[in-house]
Coordinates of C-alpha atoms and ligand atoms in Angstrom, one line a residue:
M1 CA -83.0 -68.1 18.3
N2 CA -79.6 -69.0 20.1
D3 CA -81.5 -71.7 22.1
I4 CA -82.3 -73.7 19.0
A5 CA -80.6 -77.1 19.3
R6 CA -78.3 -77.7 16.3
I7 CA -75.2 -79.9 15.8
R8 CA -72.9 -78.3 13.4
F9 CA -71.5 -80.7 10.8
A10 CA -72.4 -79.1 7.4
H11 CA -69.6 -77.4 5.5
L12 CA -70.9 -73.8 5.7
P13 CA -71.2 -71.4 4.3
T14 CA -71.5 -72.9 1.0
P15 CA -69.8 -70.9 -1.9
I16 CA -71.7 -68.8 -4.2
E17 CA -70.3 -68.9 -7.7
E18 CA -70.9 -66.9 -10.9
M19 CA -71.9 -69.0 -14.1
P20 CA -71.0 -66.5 -16.9
R21 CA -70.7 -69.1 -19.7
L22 CA -74.2 -70.3 -18.8
S23 CA -75.5 -66.8 -19.0
K24 CA -74.0 -66.1 -22.3
A25 CA -75.2 -69.4 -23.6
L26 CA -78.8 -68.5 -22.6
G27 CA -78.4 -64.9 -23.7
G28 CA -79.7 -64.1 -20.5
P29 CA -79.1 -62.5 -16.9
R30 CA -76.3 -62.8 -14.7
I31 CA -76.8 -66.3 -13.0
F32 CA -75.1 -67.4 -9.8
V33 CA -75.2 -70.8 -8.2
K34 CA -75.2 -71.6 -4.4
R35 CA -73.4 -74.7 -4.0
D36 CA -75.5 -76.7 -1.5
D37 CA -74.5 -79.9 -3.4
Q38 CA -71.2 -79.1 -1.3
T39 CA -72.6 -79.3 2.1
G40 CA -70.1 -82.1 3.0
L41 CA -72.1 -85.0 4.4
A42 CA -71.7 -88.0 2.1
F43 CA -71.7 -86.0 -1.1
G44 CA -73.8 -83.2 0.5
G45 CA -77.2 -81.9 -0.7
N46 CA -79.9 -80.0 1.0
K47 CA -80.8 -82.6 3.5
T48 CA -77.7 -81.8 5.4
R49 CA -78.7 -78.5 6.4
K50 CA -82.0 -79.8 7.8
L51 CA -80.3 -82.8 9.6
E52 CA -78.2 -80.3 11.6
F53 CA -81.4 -79.6 13.4
L54 CA -83.1 -83.0 13.1
V55 CA -80.3 -85.0 14.6
A56 CA -79.9 -82.5 17.4
E57 CA -83.6 -82.9 18.1
A58 CA -83.3 -86.7 17.9
K59 CA -80.3 -86.8 20.3
A60 CA -82.2 -84.4 22.7
L61 CA -84.9 -86.8 22.8
G62 CA -82.7 -89.8 23.6
A63 CA -83.1 -91.4 20.3
K64 CA -80.9 -94.2 19.1
T65 CA -82.4 -95.0 15.7
L66 CA -83.3 -92.6 12.8
I67 CA -86.2 -93.9 10.6
S68 CA -87.1 -92.3 7.5
A69 CA -88.8 -93.1 4.1
G70 CA -88.5 -92.2 0.4
A71 CA -87.9 -93.4 -3.1
M72 CA -85.3 -96.1 -4.0
Q73 CA -82.9 -93.4 -5.0
S74 CA -83.8 -90.8 -2.3
N75 CA -81.0 -88.3 -1.6
H76 CA -82.7 -87.6 1.7
C77 CA -82.4 -91.3 2.9
R78 CA -78.8 -91.5 1.9
Q79 CA -77.9 -88.4 4.0
T80 CA -80.0 -89.4 7.0
A81 CA -78.2 -92.9 6.8
A82 CA -74.9 -91.0 6.7
A83 CA -75.8 -88.9 9.7
A84 CA -76.9 -91.8 11.6
A85 CA -73.4 -93.5 11.1
R86 CA -71.7 -90.3 11.8
F87 CA -73.5 -90.0 15.2
G88 CA -73.5 -93.6 16.1
M89 CA -77.2 -94.2 15.6
E90 CA -79.1 -96.9 13.8
C91 CA -81.0 -96.2 10.7
I92 CA -84.1 -97.9 9.2
L93 CA -85.2 -96.7 5.7
V94 CA -88.7 -97.4 4.2
L95 CA -88.1 -97.5 0.5
N96 CA -90.3 -97.9 -2.5
G97 CA -89.8 -100.9 -4.8
Q98 CA -88.0 -104.1 -4.3
H99 CA -84.4 -105.0 -3.5
P100 CA -82.6 -104.8 -6.9
E101 CA -80.1 -107.4 -7.7
Q102 CA -77.3 -104.9 -7.8
P103 CA -77.9 -101.8 -5.7
S104 CA -76.6 -98.5 -7.5
A105 CA -75.9 -94.9 -6.4
N106 CA -77.8 -93.6 -3.4
L107 CA -79.3 -97.2 -2.5
L108 CA -75.6 -98.5 -2.6
L109 CA -74.6 -95.9 -0.3
D110 CA -77.6 -96.6 2.1
F111 CA -76.1 -100.1 2.5
L112 CA -72.6 -98.8 3.0
F113 CA -73.8 -96.7 5.9
N114 CA -75.3 -99.8 7.4
A115 CA -78.9 -98.7 7.1
D116 CA -81.7 -101.4 7.3
V117 CA -84.2 -101.3 4.4
V118 CA -87.7 -102.1 4.5
W119 CA -89.2 -102.4 1.1
V120 CA -92.7 -101.3 0.1
A121 CA -94.0 -102.5 -3.2
D122 CA -96.9 -100.2 -3.6
R123 CA -96.3 -96.5 -2.7
K124 CA -99.7 -96.1 -1.3
D125 CA -98.8 -98.4 1.4
R126 CA -95.7 -96.4 2.4
D127 CA -97.2 -94.4 5.2
A128 CA -98.7 -97.4 7.0
V129 CA -95.5 -99.4 6.6
L130 CA -93.3 -96.5 8.0
Q131 CA -95.7 -96.2 11.0
H132 CA -95.5 -99.9 11.7
T133 CA -91.7 -99.8 11.4
Y134 CA -91.7 -96.9 13.7
E135 CA -94.0 -98.7 16.3
T136 CA -92.0 -102.0 16.0
A137 CA -88.7 -100.2 16.7
R138 CA -90.4 -98.3 19.6
V139 CA -91.7 -101.4 21.4
N140 CA -88.3 -103.1 20.7
D141 CA -86.5 -100.3 22.8
C142 CA -84.7 -99.0 19.8
C143 CA -85.7 -95.5 20.8
P144 CA -86.6 -94.3 17.2
Y145 CA -86.9 -90.7 15.9
L146 CA -88.9 -90.4 13.0
V147 CA -87.5 -88.1 10.4
P148 CA -90.4 -87.1 8.0
Y149 CA -90.2 -87.4 4.3
G150 CA -87.5 -85.2 3.0
G151 CA -86.6 -84.0 6.6
S152 CA -89.6 -81.6 6.1
S153 CA -90.8 -80.8 9.6
P154 CA -90.7 -77.4 11.1
T155 CA -87.5 -78.5 12.8
G156 CA -85.8 -79.5 9.5
A157 CA -87.1 -76.4 7.9
L158 CA -85.0 -74.3 10.2
G159 CA -81.7 -75.3 8.3
Y160 CA -83.0 -73.2 5.3
A161 CA -84.3 -70.3 7.4
F162 CA -80.7 -70.0 8.6
A163 CA -79.4 -70.5 5.2
V164 CA -81.0 -67.2 4.1
Q165 CA -79.1 -65.5 7.0
E166 CA -75.9 -67.1 5.4
Y167 CA -76.8 -65.9 2.0
M168 CA -77.5 -62.4 3.1
Q169 CA -74.0 -62.2 4.8
Q170 CA -72.5 -63.3 1.5
G171 CA -73.6 -60.0 0.0
L172 CA -75.2 -61.1 -3.3
K173 CA -78.4 -59.2 -4.1
A174 CA -80.4 -61.5 -6.4
D175 CA -83.7 -60.8 -7.7
W176 CA -84.6 -64.4 -8.0
I177 CA -83.7 -67.4 -6.0
I178 CA -84.7 -70.6 -7.8
F179 CA -84.6 -74.3 -6.5
G180 CA -86.5 -77.5 -6.8
T181 CA -89.2 -78.1 -4.3
S182 CA -91.0 -81.2 -3.3
S183 CA -91.7 -82.0 0.4
G184 CA -91.4 -78.4 1.1
G185 CA -88.9 -78.0 3.9
T186 CA -86.5 -76.2 1.7
H187 CA -89.1 -73.8 0.4
A188 CA -90.6 -73.2 3.8
G189 CA -87.2 -72.4 5.3
L190 CA -86.2 -70.1 2.7
T191 CA -89.6 -68.3 2.7
L192 CA -89.4 -67.9 6.6
G193 CA -85.8 -66.9 6.5
A194 CA -86.3 -64.3 3.7
R195 CA -89.1 -62.7 6.2
L196 CA -86.7 -63.1 9.3
F197 CA -83.5 -61.8 7.6
N198 CA -85.0 -59.1 5.3
C199 CA -84.1 -60.8 2.0
D200 CA -86.4 -59.2 -0.9
A201 CA -85.5 -61.7 -3.6
R202 CA -88.4 -63.7 -5.2
I203 CA -88.2 -67.1 -3.7
L204 CA -89.5 -69.5 -6.5
G205 CA -89.7 -73.2 -6.1
I206 CA -89.8 -75.1 -9.1
S207 CA -92.2 -78.1 -8.3
I208 CA -90.6 -81.5 -8.7
D209 CA -93.9 -83.5 -8.2
E210 CA -96.8 -81.5 -6.6
P211 CA -99.4 -79.1 -7.9
V212 CA -99.0 -75.3 -7.0
Q213 CA -102.0 -75.4 -4.8
A214 CA -100.8 -78.3 -2.6
L215 CA -97.2 -76.7 -2.3
K216 CA -98.6 -73.4 -1.2
A217 CA -100.7 -75.1 1.4
N218 CA -97.8 -77.3 2.7
V219 CA -95.0 -74.7 2.4
S220 CA -96.9 -72.0 4.2
A221 CA -98.0 -74.3 7.1
L222 CA -94.5 -75.4 7.6
A223 CA -93.1 -72.0 7.5
S224 CA -95.8 -70.7 9.9
A225 CA -95.0 -73.5 12.3
A226 CA -91.2 -73.1 12.0
S227 CA -91.6 -69.5 12.8
E228 CA -92.7 -70.3 16.3
K229 CA -89.3 -71.5 17.1
F230 CA -87.8 -68.0 16.6
G231 CA -90.5 -66.3 18.6
P232 CA -94.0 -65.1 18.2
R233 CA -95.7 -67.1 15.3
I234 CA -95.7 -65.4 11.8
E235 CA -98.8 -66.6 9.9
F236 CA -97.9 -67.4 6.1
T237 CA -100.5 -67.9 3.6
G238 CA -100.4 -69.4 0.1
D239 CA -100.0 -65.9 -1.2
D240 CA -96.4 -65.8 0.4
V241 CA -95.3 -68.8 -1.4
L242 CA -94.0 -68.6 -5.0
A243 CA -94.3 -71.9 -6.9
N244 CA -94.3 -73.1 -10.4
D245 CA -95.6 -76.6 -11.5
D246 CA -95.2 -76.2 -15.3
Y247 CA -92.2 -78.7 -15.5
C248 CA -93.4 -81.7 -13.4
Q249 CA -96.0 -83.0 -15.6
A250 CA -94.1 -86.1 -16.5
G251 CA -94.1 -87.0 -12.7
Y252 CA -91.6 -87.8 -10.0
G253 CA -88.2 -89.0 -11.3
I254 CA -89.5 -89.3 -14.9
F255 CA -86.4 -88.3 -16.8
G256 CA -87.1 -86.2 -20.0
E257 CA -85.7 -83.8 -22.7
Q258 CA -86.0 -80.8 -20.6
E259 CA -83.9 -82.3 -17.7
R260 CA -81.4 -83.8 -20.2
E261 CA -81.0 -80.3 -21.9
A262 CA -80.4 -78.7 -18.5
I263 CA -77.8 -81.0 -17.2
N264 CA -76.0 -80.9 -20.5
L265 CA -75.9 -77.1 -20.6
F266 CA -74.6 -76.8 -16.9
A267 CA -71.9 -79.6 -17.6
S268 CA -70.7 -78.3 -20.9
N269 CA -70.7 -74.5 -20.1
E270 CA -69.7 -74.5 -16.3
G271 CA -68.3 -78.0 -15.6
L272 CA -71.0 -78.2 -13.0
L273 CA -73.2 -81.3 -12.2
L274 CA -77.0 -81.4 -11.8
D275 CA -79.0 -84.4 -10.9
P276 CA -81.7 -86.1 -13.0
V277 CA -84.6 -85.8 -10.5
Y278 CA -84.4 -82.4 -8.7
T279 CA -81.9 -79.9 -9.9
G280 CA -82.2 -81.0 -13.5
R281 CA -85.8 -80.3 -13.6
A282 CA -85.5 -77.0 -11.5
A283 CA -82.7 -75.8 -13.9
A284 CA -84.9 -76.7 -16.8
G285 CA -87.6 -74.4 -15.3
M286 CA -85.2 -71.7 -14.7
I287 CA -83.7 -71.8 -18.3
D288 CA -87.4 -71.7 -19.8
L289 CA -88.3 -68.8 -17.6
I290 CA -85.0 -67.0 -18.9
R291 CA -85.9 -67.8 -22.5
R292 CA -89.5 -66.7 -22.2
G293 CA -88.4 -63.4 -20.5
V294 CA -90.3 -64.1 -17.3
I295 CA -86.8 -63.6 -15.7
Q296 CA -85.4 -60.6 -17.4
K297 CA -82.0 -59.8 -18.9
N298 CA -81.2 -57.1 -16.4
E299 CA -82.1 -59.2 -13.4
T300 CA -79.8 -61.4 -11.2
V301 CA -80.6 -64.9 -10.6
L302 CA -79.3 -67.2 -7.9
F303 CA -79.8 -71.0 -8.6
W304 CA -79.8 -72.8 -5.3
H305 CA -78.2 -76.0 -6.1
T306 CA -79.7 -78.8 -3.8
G307 CA -77.4 -81.6 -4.6
G308 CA -78.5 -85.1 -5.6
Q309 CA -75.7 -85.9 -8.1
P310 CA -75.2 -89.5 -7.0
A311 CA -78.5 -90.4 -8.9
L312 CA -76.5 -89.6 -12.0
F313 CA -75.0 -93.0 -11.4
A314 CA -78.2 -94.8 -10.9
D315 CA -78.8 -97.6 -13.3
K316 CA -82.2 -96.0 -14.0
Y317 CA -80.9 -92.8 -15.5
Q318 CA -77.5 -94.0 -17.0
P319 CA -78.7 -94.6 -20.5
E320 CA -80.5 -91.3 -20.7
I321 CA -78.3 -88.5 -19.5
L322 CA -76.2 -87.9 -22.7
Ligands
PLP1 C1 -85.0 -83.5 -1.4 C2 -84.6 -82.6 -2.5 C3 -85.1 -81.5 -2.9 C4 -86.4 -81.1 -2.5 O1 -86.3 -80.5 -1.2 P1 -87.6 -80.5 -0.3 O2 -87.2 -79.7 0.8 O3 -87.9 -81.8 0.0 O4 -88.6 -79.6 -1.1 C5 -84.4 -80.8 -4.0 N1 -83.2 -81.2 -4.4 C6 -82.6 -82.4 -4.0 C7 -81.5 -82.8 -4.8 C8 -83.2 -83.2 -3.1 O5 -82.6 -84.3 -2.7

């Protein structure tokens, strides 16, 4: 495990803080938050942990350009662009939509980090455009490294396997670890890390945009593949993956009353900021599970904050937050 390539630039360990006023407001269990919104790279977030391993792999392969893809307000793309700038690499991002008149929030930061953006009008063309962009960079001697969606390759997932080791060293014994899950790297890393480092908390991903069955398949495959980097392969199945898709019916990035309430509850009770797409939705799920007694009063919950707050300032969400 010591020969896994990693460049250390995240601010670790991230703090764990208790949220007593939120617990009280919900009449619920003790709730803690793990502050991965404070990982340090360009406003932080969960992608920074993955990028410690992805950038190390890219460098080892002699890459000079990081290429990735996502939504216009992708936190992953913002952190990837920042990592490229930090390590003297070029960055090309394939993003959904078209160049807005006035880039805001994450997109503004992408440009600040000097990323080149390739726009894809239709989301269903994104894979093909990404592949084409990669091929073009390759034949033009740009030495590209393809960072998968959300940084969720087996290599990226390592960031969250080691995050569990960090969490175990911090001494909190939570019954539940709750977070937003989408491309699955965070979920896979946490699931693998729990096995490797003997963490018996229930690792529950609140789906942002995927049905439970798809998440279980993707996360278990990623966790199994990532396990090979530590030693003999551990075969994870869908049964090893806890996921809930009750809160994503509106679709990716569609802001609604549940996200609005969660953001306002965290802000007004704890002075803590959630984001409109991921942590707002994940927290809404946690709040509902507490209210319905699925998470019980005598249990301890860790809300693993995955970042994303720059999107609070995206034009798209501004009118809806309050
Ligand atoms: C990407 C992201 C997630 C989801 O993480 P995955 O590893 O892609 O499942 C959660 N929260 C925020 C803020 C993110 O940017």
